[in-house]
PDB file of C-alpha atoms in Angstrom:
ATOM      1  CA  MET A   1      40.200 235.286  63.030  1.00 47.00           C
ATOM      2  CA  ARG A   2      42.665 237.226  60.925  1.00 50.00           C
ATOM      3  CA  SER A   3      46.352 237.003  61.656  1.00 48.00           C
ATOM      4  CA  ALA A   4      48.554 239.846  60.577  1.00 48.00           C
ATOM      5  CA  THR A   5      52.062 238.792  59.653  1.00 51.00           C
ATOM      6  CA  VAL A   6      54.750 241.418  59.528  1.00 49.00           C
ATOM      7  CA  PRO A   7      57.973 240.345  57.827  1.00 52.00           C
ATOM      8  CA  PRO A   8      60.891 240.857  60.206  1.00 51.00           C
ATOM      9  CA  PRO A   9      63.413 243.451  59.094  1.00 51.00           C
ATOM     10  CA  ARG A  10      66.557 242.087  57.587  1.00 55.00           C
ATOM     11  CA  SER A  11      69.470 242.160  59.983  1.00 52.00           C
ATOM     12  CA  PRO A  12      72.720 243.481  58.545  1.00 56.00           C
ATOM     13  CA  ARG A  13      75.158 240.756  57.629  1.00 67.00           C
ATOM     14  CA  LEU A  14      78.824 240.830  58.540  1.00 69.00           C
ATOM     15  CA  GLY A  15      81.307 238.905  56.465  1.00 71.00           C
ATOM     16  CA  ARG A  16      83.587 236.304  57.984  1.00 81.00           C
ATOM     17  CA  GLY A  17      86.555 238.344  56.826  1.00 84.00           C
ATOM     18  CA  TRP A  18      86.188 240.690  59.810  1.00 84.00           C
ATOM     19  CA  TYR A  19      86.442 237.800  62.260  1.00 88.00           C
ATOM     20  CA  LEU A  20      89.368 236.274  60.364  1.00 91.00           C
ATOM     21  CA  ALA A  21      91.174 239.622  60.229  1.00 91.00           C
ATOM     22  CA  ALA A  22      90.679 240.104  63.976  1.00 91.00           C
ATOM     23  CA  VAL A  23      92.139 236.671  64.731  1.00 93.00           C
ATOM     24  CA  LEU A  24      95.093 237.106  62.373  1.00 94.00           C
ATOM     25  CA  SER A  25      95.931 240.568  63.682  1.00 93.00           C
ATOM     26  CA  ALA A  26      95.823 239.284  67.273  1.00 93.00           C
ATOM     27  CA  VAL A  27      98.093 236.343  66.374  1.00 95.00           C
ATOM     28  CA  LEU A  28     100.502 238.690  64.580  1.00 94.00           C
ATOM     29  CA  ALA A  29     100.636 241.060  67.547  1.00 94.00           C
ATOM     30  CA  VAL A  30     101.304 238.226  69.998  1.00 94.00           C
ATOM     31  CA  GLY A  31     103.936 236.650  67.737  1.00 93.00           C
ATOM     32  CA  MET A  32     105.789 239.912  67.220  1.00 93.00           C
ATOM     33  CA  CYS A  33     105.656 240.647  70.962  1.00 92.00           C
ATOM     34  CA  LEU A  34     107.228 237.254  71.666  1.00 93.00           C
ATOM     35  CA  LEU A  35     109.905 237.873  69.032  1.00 91.00           C
ATOM     36  CA  GLY A  36     110.801 241.257  70.499  1.00 91.00           C
ATOM     37  CA  TRP A  37     110.772 239.889  74.051  1.00 92.00           C
ATOM     38  CA  ARG A  38     113.078 237.012  73.072  1.00 92.00           C
ATOM     39  CA  GLN A  39     115.546 239.374  71.411  1.00 92.00           C
ATOM     40  CA  ALA A  40     115.552 241.696  74.431  1.00 92.00           C
ATOM     41  CA  ASP A  41     115.981 238.765  76.820  1.00 93.00           C
ATOM     42  CA  GLN A  42     118.934 237.387  74.863  1.00 93.00           C
ATOM     43  CA  ALA A  43     120.518 240.847  74.683  1.00 93.00           C
ATOM     44  CA  ASP A  44     120.218 241.213  78.465  1.00 94.00           C
ATOM     45  CA  ARG A  45     121.764 237.810  79.113  1.00 94.00           C
ATOM     46  CA  ILE A  46     124.618 238.447  76.721  1.00 95.00           C
ATOM     47  CA  GLY A  47     125.241 241.885  78.203  1.00 93.00           C
ATOM     48  CA  ALA A  48     125.347 240.486  81.750  1.00 93.00           C
ATOM     49  CA  HIS A  49     128.193 238.001  81.081  1.00 92.00           C
ATOM     50  CA  PRO A  50     129.494 238.212  77.505  1.00 94.00           C
ATOM     51  CA  VAL A  51     131.912 235.592  76.220  1.00 95.00           C
ATOM     52  CA  ARG A  52     133.754 236.424  72.996  1.00 95.00           C
ATOM     53  CA  VAL A  53     134.383 233.762  70.400  1.00 96.00           C
ATOM     54  CA  GLU A  54     135.355 233.712  66.741  1.00 95.00           C
ATOM     55  CA  GLY A  55     132.823 232.603  64.151  1.00 95.00           C
ATOM     56  CA  VAL A  56     133.097 231.646  60.503  1.00 96.00           C
ATOM     57  CA  VAL A  57     130.569 232.561  57.809  1.00 95.00           C
ATOM     58  CA  THR A  58     129.193 229.339  56.340  1.00 94.00           C
ATOM     59  CA  GLN A  59     126.188 230.694  54.413  1.00 92.00           C
ATOM     60  CA  LEU A  60     125.257 234.008  52.841  1.00 91.00           C
ATOM     61  CA  PRO A  61     121.716 235.332  52.383  1.00 86.00           C
ATOM     62  CA  THR A  62     120.564 235.000  48.791  1.00 79.00           C
ATOM     63  CA  GLY A  63     117.313 236.923  49.102  1.00 70.00           C
ATOM     64  CA  GLY A  64     115.170 233.892  48.271  1.00 66.00           C
ATOM     65  CA  GLY A  65     114.150 233.154  51.843  1.00 67.00           C
ATOM     66  CA  SER A  66     117.563 231.861  52.944  1.00 75.00           C
ATOM     67  CA  TYR A  67     119.429 233.487  55.825  1.00 85.00           C
ATOM     68  CA  SER A  68     123.041 233.872  56.739  1.00 89.00           C
ATOM     69  CA  ALA A  69     124.709 231.256  58.920  1.00 93.00           C
ATOM     70  CA  VAL A  70     127.759 231.600  61.132  1.00 95.00           C
ATOM     71  CA  SER A  71     129.354 228.604  62.843  1.00 96.00           C
ATOM     72  CA  TYR A  72     131.328 228.921  66.090  1.00 96.00           C
ATOM     73  CA  ARG A  73     132.492 226.813  68.995  1.00 94.00           C
ATOM     74  CA  ALA A  74     131.513 227.475  72.607  1.00 92.00           C
ATOM     75  CA  ALA A  75     132.722 225.314  75.512  1.00 86.00           C
ATOM     76  CA  GLY A  76     134.077 222.832  72.991  1.00 89.00           C
ATOM     77  CA  GLN A  77     130.700 222.353  71.291  1.00 92.00           C
ATOM     78  CA  PRO A  78     129.868 223.417  67.701  1.00 94.00           C
ATOM     79  CA  HIS A  79     127.030 225.906  67.255  1.00 95.00           C
ATOM     80  CA  THR A  80     125.426 227.745  64.357  1.00 94.00           C
ATOM     81  CA  ALA A  81     123.833 231.190  64.475  1.00 92.00           C
ATOM     82  CA  ALA A  82     121.333 232.094  61.749  1.00 89.00           C
ATOM     83  CA  ALA A  83     120.113 235.444  60.420  1.00 88.00           C
ATOM     84  CA  LEU A  84     122.887 237.520  61.978  1.00 91.00           C
ATOM     85  CA  PRO A  85     123.339 240.948  60.337  1.00 90.00           C
ATOM     86  CA  LEU A  86     126.531 240.468  58.364  1.00 90.00           C
ATOM     87  CA  ALA A  87     128.488 243.404  57.052  1.00 87.00           C
ATOM     88  CA  ASP A  88     128.283 244.320  53.378  1.00 86.00           C
ATOM     89  CA  GLY A  89     130.856 242.449  51.354  1.00 87.00           C
ATOM     90  CA  ALA A  90     131.038 239.477  53.720  1.00 90.00           C
ATOM     91  CA  LYS A  91     132.198 236.268  52.062  1.00 92.00           C
ATOM     92  CA  LEU A  92     132.123 232.597  52.887  1.00 94.00           C
ATOM     93  CA  GLY A  93     134.894 231.658  55.292  1.00 94.00           C
ATOM     94  CA  ASP A  94     135.304 235.179  56.732  1.00 94.00           C
ATOM     95  CA  ALA A  95     136.012 235.333  60.448  1.00 95.00           C
ATOM     96  CA  ILE A  96     133.554 237.309  62.564  1.00 94.00           C
ATOM     97  CA  CYS A  97     133.752 238.378  66.188  1.00 96.00           C
ATOM     98  CA  LEU A  98     130.825 237.012  68.206  1.00 96.00           C
ATOM     99  CA  GLU A  99     129.810 237.166  71.838  1.00 96.00           C
ATOM    100  CA  HIS A 100     127.408 234.816  73.572  1.00 95.00           C
ATOM    101  CA  ALA A 101     125.889 234.589  77.019  1.00 95.00           C
ATOM    102  CA  ALA A 102     127.908 232.685  79.589  1.00 93.00           C
ATOM    103  CA  ASP A 103     124.870 230.618  80.636  1.00 92.00           C
ATOM    104  CA  ASP A 104     123.523 230.072  77.111  1.00 92.00           C
ATOM    105  CA  ALA A 105     125.812 229.524  74.143  1.00 92.00           C
ATOM    106  CA  GLY A 106     122.820 229.793  71.796  1.00 91.00           C
ATOM    107  CA  ALA A 107     122.215 233.441  72.701  1.00 93.00           C
ATOM    108  CA  VAL A 108     124.788 235.039  70.429  1.00 95.00           C
ATOM    109  CA  ARG A 109     125.240 238.353  68.648  1.00 95.00           C
ATOM    110  CA  ILE A 110     127.873 240.115  66.599  1.00 95.00           C
ATOM    111  CA  CYS A 111     130.335 242.083  68.695  1.00 94.00           C
ATOM    112  CA  GLY A 112     129.206 245.679  69.096  1.00 90.00           C
ATOM    113  CA  ASP A 113     125.506 244.983  68.345  1.00 91.00           C
ATOM    114  CA  THR A 114     122.766 245.320  70.950  1.00 91.00           C
ATOM    115  CA  TYR A 115     120.408 242.606  69.741  1.00 91.00           C
ATOM    116  CA  PRO A 116     121.141 239.268  68.053  1.00 91.00           C
ATOM    117  CA  GLN A 117     118.737 240.211  65.233  1.00 87.00           C
ATOM    118  CA  PRO A 118     118.133 243.987  65.154  1.00 86.00           C
ATOM    119  CA  VAL A 119     115.875 243.645  62.092  1.00 82.00           C
ATOM    120  CA  GLY A 120     113.465 241.463  64.068  1.00 82.00           C
ATOM    121  CA  VAL A 121     113.302 244.009  66.875  1.00 87.00           C
ATOM    122  CA  GLY A 122     112.592 246.839  64.430  1.00 86.00           C
ATOM    123  CA  LEU A 123     109.919 244.767  62.737  1.00 87.00           C
ATOM    124  CA  ALA A 124     108.298 244.002  66.088  1.00 89.00           C
ATOM    125  CA  ARG A 125     108.289 247.683  67.088  1.00 89.00           C
ATOM    126  CA  PHE A 126     106.526 248.600  63.854  1.00 91.00           C
ATOM    127  CA  SER A 127     104.158 245.657  63.379  1.00 92.00           C
ATOM    128  CA  VAL A 128     102.816 245.305  66.941  1.00 93.00           C
ATOM    129  CA  PRO A 129     101.131 248.759  67.078  1.00 93.00           C
ATOM    130  CA  VAL A 130      99.757 248.310  63.553  1.00 94.00           C
ATOM    131  CA  ALA A 131      98.390 244.852  64.384  1.00 93.00           C
ATOM    132  CA  LEU A 132      96.822 246.101  67.627  1.00 94.00           C
ATOM    133  CA  LEU A 133      95.213 249.043  65.838  1.00 95.00           C
ATOM    134  CA  PHE A 134      93.806 246.782  63.135  1.00 92.00           C
ATOM    135  CA  PHE A 135      92.541 244.369  65.803  1.00 93.00           C
ATOM    136  CA  ALA A 136      90.778 247.237  67.598  1.00 93.00           C
ATOM    137  CA  VAL A 137      89.124 248.359  64.336  1.00 93.00           C
ATOM    138  CA  CYS A 138      87.894 244.829  63.628  1.00 92.00           C
ATOM    139  CA  MET A 139      86.532 244.391  67.155  1.00 91.00           C
ATOM    140  CA  LEU A 140      84.692 247.732  67.001  1.00 92.00           C
ATOM    141  CA  ARG A 141      83.102 246.707  63.710  1.00 90.00           C
ATOM    142  CA  ILE A 142      82.060 243.319  65.132  1.00 89.00           C
ATOM    143  CA  LEU A 143      80.601 244.892  68.291  1.00 89.00           C
ATOM    144  CA  ARG A 144      78.662 247.459  66.261  1.00 88.00           C
ATOM    145  CA  HIS A 145      77.255 244.662  64.114  1.00 84.00           C
ATOM    146  CA  ARG A 146      76.124 242.690  67.164  1.00 84.00           C
ATOM    147  CA  ARG A 147      74.458 245.758  68.660  1.00 84.00           C
ATOM    148  CA  ALA A 148      72.637 246.421  65.394  1.00 82.00           C
ATOM    149  CA  VAL A 149      71.428 242.814  65.256  1.00 79.00           C
ATOM    150  CA  ALA A 150      70.195 242.998  68.869  1.00 79.00           C
ATOM    151  CA  ILE A 151      68.339 246.274  68.203  1.00 77.00           C
ATOM    152  CA  ARG A 152      66.742 244.901  65.032  1.00 72.00           C
ATOM    153  CA  SER A 153      65.642 241.702  66.751  1.00 74.00           C
ATOM    154  CA  GLY A 154      64.050 243.758  69.561  1.00 66.00           C
ATOM    155  CA  GLN A 155      62.254 245.944  67.025  1.00 63.00           C
ATOM    156  CA  SER A 156      60.956 242.919  65.114  1.00 63.00           C
ATOM    157  CA  ARG A 157      59.592 241.354  68.316  1.00 66.00           C
ATOM    158  CA  PHE A 158      57.834 244.599  69.224  1.00 60.00           C
ATOM    159  CA  ALA A 159      56.380 244.943  65.712  1.00 61.00           C
ATOM    160  CA  THR A 160      55.129 241.344  65.793  1.00 64.00           C
ATOM    161  CA  THR A 161      53.453 241.886  69.170  1.00 67.00           C
ATOM    162  CA  VAL A 162      51.753 245.082  67.966  1.00 61.00           C
ATOM    163  CA  ALA A 163      50.607 243.384  64.751  1.00 59.00           C
ATOM    164  CA  LEU A 164      49.102 240.449  66.616  1.00 62.00           C
ATOM    165  CA  ALA A 165      47.320 242.782  69.020  1.00 58.00           C
ATOM    166  CA  ALA A 166      46.010 244.914  66.158  1.00 59.00           C
ATOM    167  CA  GLY A 167      44.760 241.829  64.331  1.00 59.00           C
ATOM    168  CA  ALA A 168      42.935 240.517  67.383  1.00 55.00           C
ATOM    169  CA  LEU A 169      41.071 243.764  68.177  1.00 54.00           C
ATOM    170  CA  PRO A 170      38.806 243.948  65.075  1.00 56.00           C
ATOM    171  CA  ASP A 171      37.690 240.353  65.593  1.00 55.00           C
ATOM    172  CA  GLY A 172      36.723 240.989  69.195  1.00 52.00           C
ATOM    173  CA  MET A 173      35.159 244.432  68.727  1.00 53.00           C
ATOM    174  CA  PRO A 174      31.806 243.323  67.199  1.00 54.00           C
ATOM    175  CA  ALA A 175      31.048 241.038  70.126  1.00 51.00           C
ATOM    176  CA  ILE A 176      31.805 243.838  72.567  1.00 50.00           C
ATOM    177  CA  THR A 177      29.676 246.395  70.702  1.00 52.00           C
ATOM    178  CA  GLN A 178      26.825 243.951  70.117  1.00 56.00           C
ATOM    179  CA  GLY A 179      26.685 243.181  73.799  1.00 53.00           C
ATOM    180  CA  LYS A 180      26.396 246.849  74.670  1.00 52.00           C
ATOM    181  CA  ARG A 181      23.675 247.425  72.036  1.00 54.00           C
ATOM    182  CA  SER A 182      21.610 244.433  73.205  1.00 53.00           C
ATOM    183  CA  ARG A 183      21.717 245.706  76.769  1.00 55.00           C
ATOM    184  CA  ARG A 184      20.550 249.149  75.650  1.00 56.00           C
ATOM    185  CA  ARG A 185      17.676 247.611  73.640  1.00 56.00           C
ATOM    186  CA  ARG A 186      16.531 245.522  76.563  1.00 55.00           C
ATOM    187  CA  ARG A 187      16.551 248.504  78.874  1.00 57.00           C
ATOM    188  CA  SER A 188      14.717 250.740  76.381  1.00 56.00           C
ATOM    189  CA  GLY A 189      12.143 248.052  75.536  1.00 56.00           C
ATOM    190  CA  GLY A 190      11.332 247.449  79.158  1.00 53.00           C
ATOM    191  CA  ARG A 191      10.774 251.141  79.752  1.00 51.00           C
ATOM    192  CA  ARG A 192       8.423 251.447  76.742  1.00 53.00           C
ATOM    193  CA  GLY A 193       6.304 248.522  77.985  1.00 51.00           C
ATOM    194  CA  LEU A 194       5.710 250.205  81.305  1.00 50.00           C
ATOM    195  CA  HIS A 195       4.422 253.386  79.690  1.00 50.00           C
TER     196      HIS A 195
END
């Protein structure tokens, strides 16, 4: 009995980079959303009951990953605010007007500003849509790949079934035809004997 083997078609391969990019873009979008939400929440709490205090610049941003630092006292306790947007030309020891929330001395901003860290809010507004768009592109590519793999696997199963059926028919055909011929011979021979 002959067995026909049909090599299955190669399924398209998808690199791991697509999955990694989808995960990273989702993490970035969630992180930036949390950053923006935290800034908005602190701005709301400060705006509800602002308490003005005087701060002193203790550190200036150098551009090498270090942020500014402003120390202040609230309810008799020392506090430090980092990454506040200082004015150009600010120096160590300069006094700065700050306002913090009455129920949270850690929620502080420079007087006249809306958010404690406006740069973070702007970054969140820009990066969240970009990250979500990139995540959607990655997910569409992954879903298309999975559909292609499913279609190819279905086609390979169908081709294998057809090949097996086609290989089995020639082996069984002689027995079927020989049976029909032997019956015809018997019938014809019997008729000739009678005449």
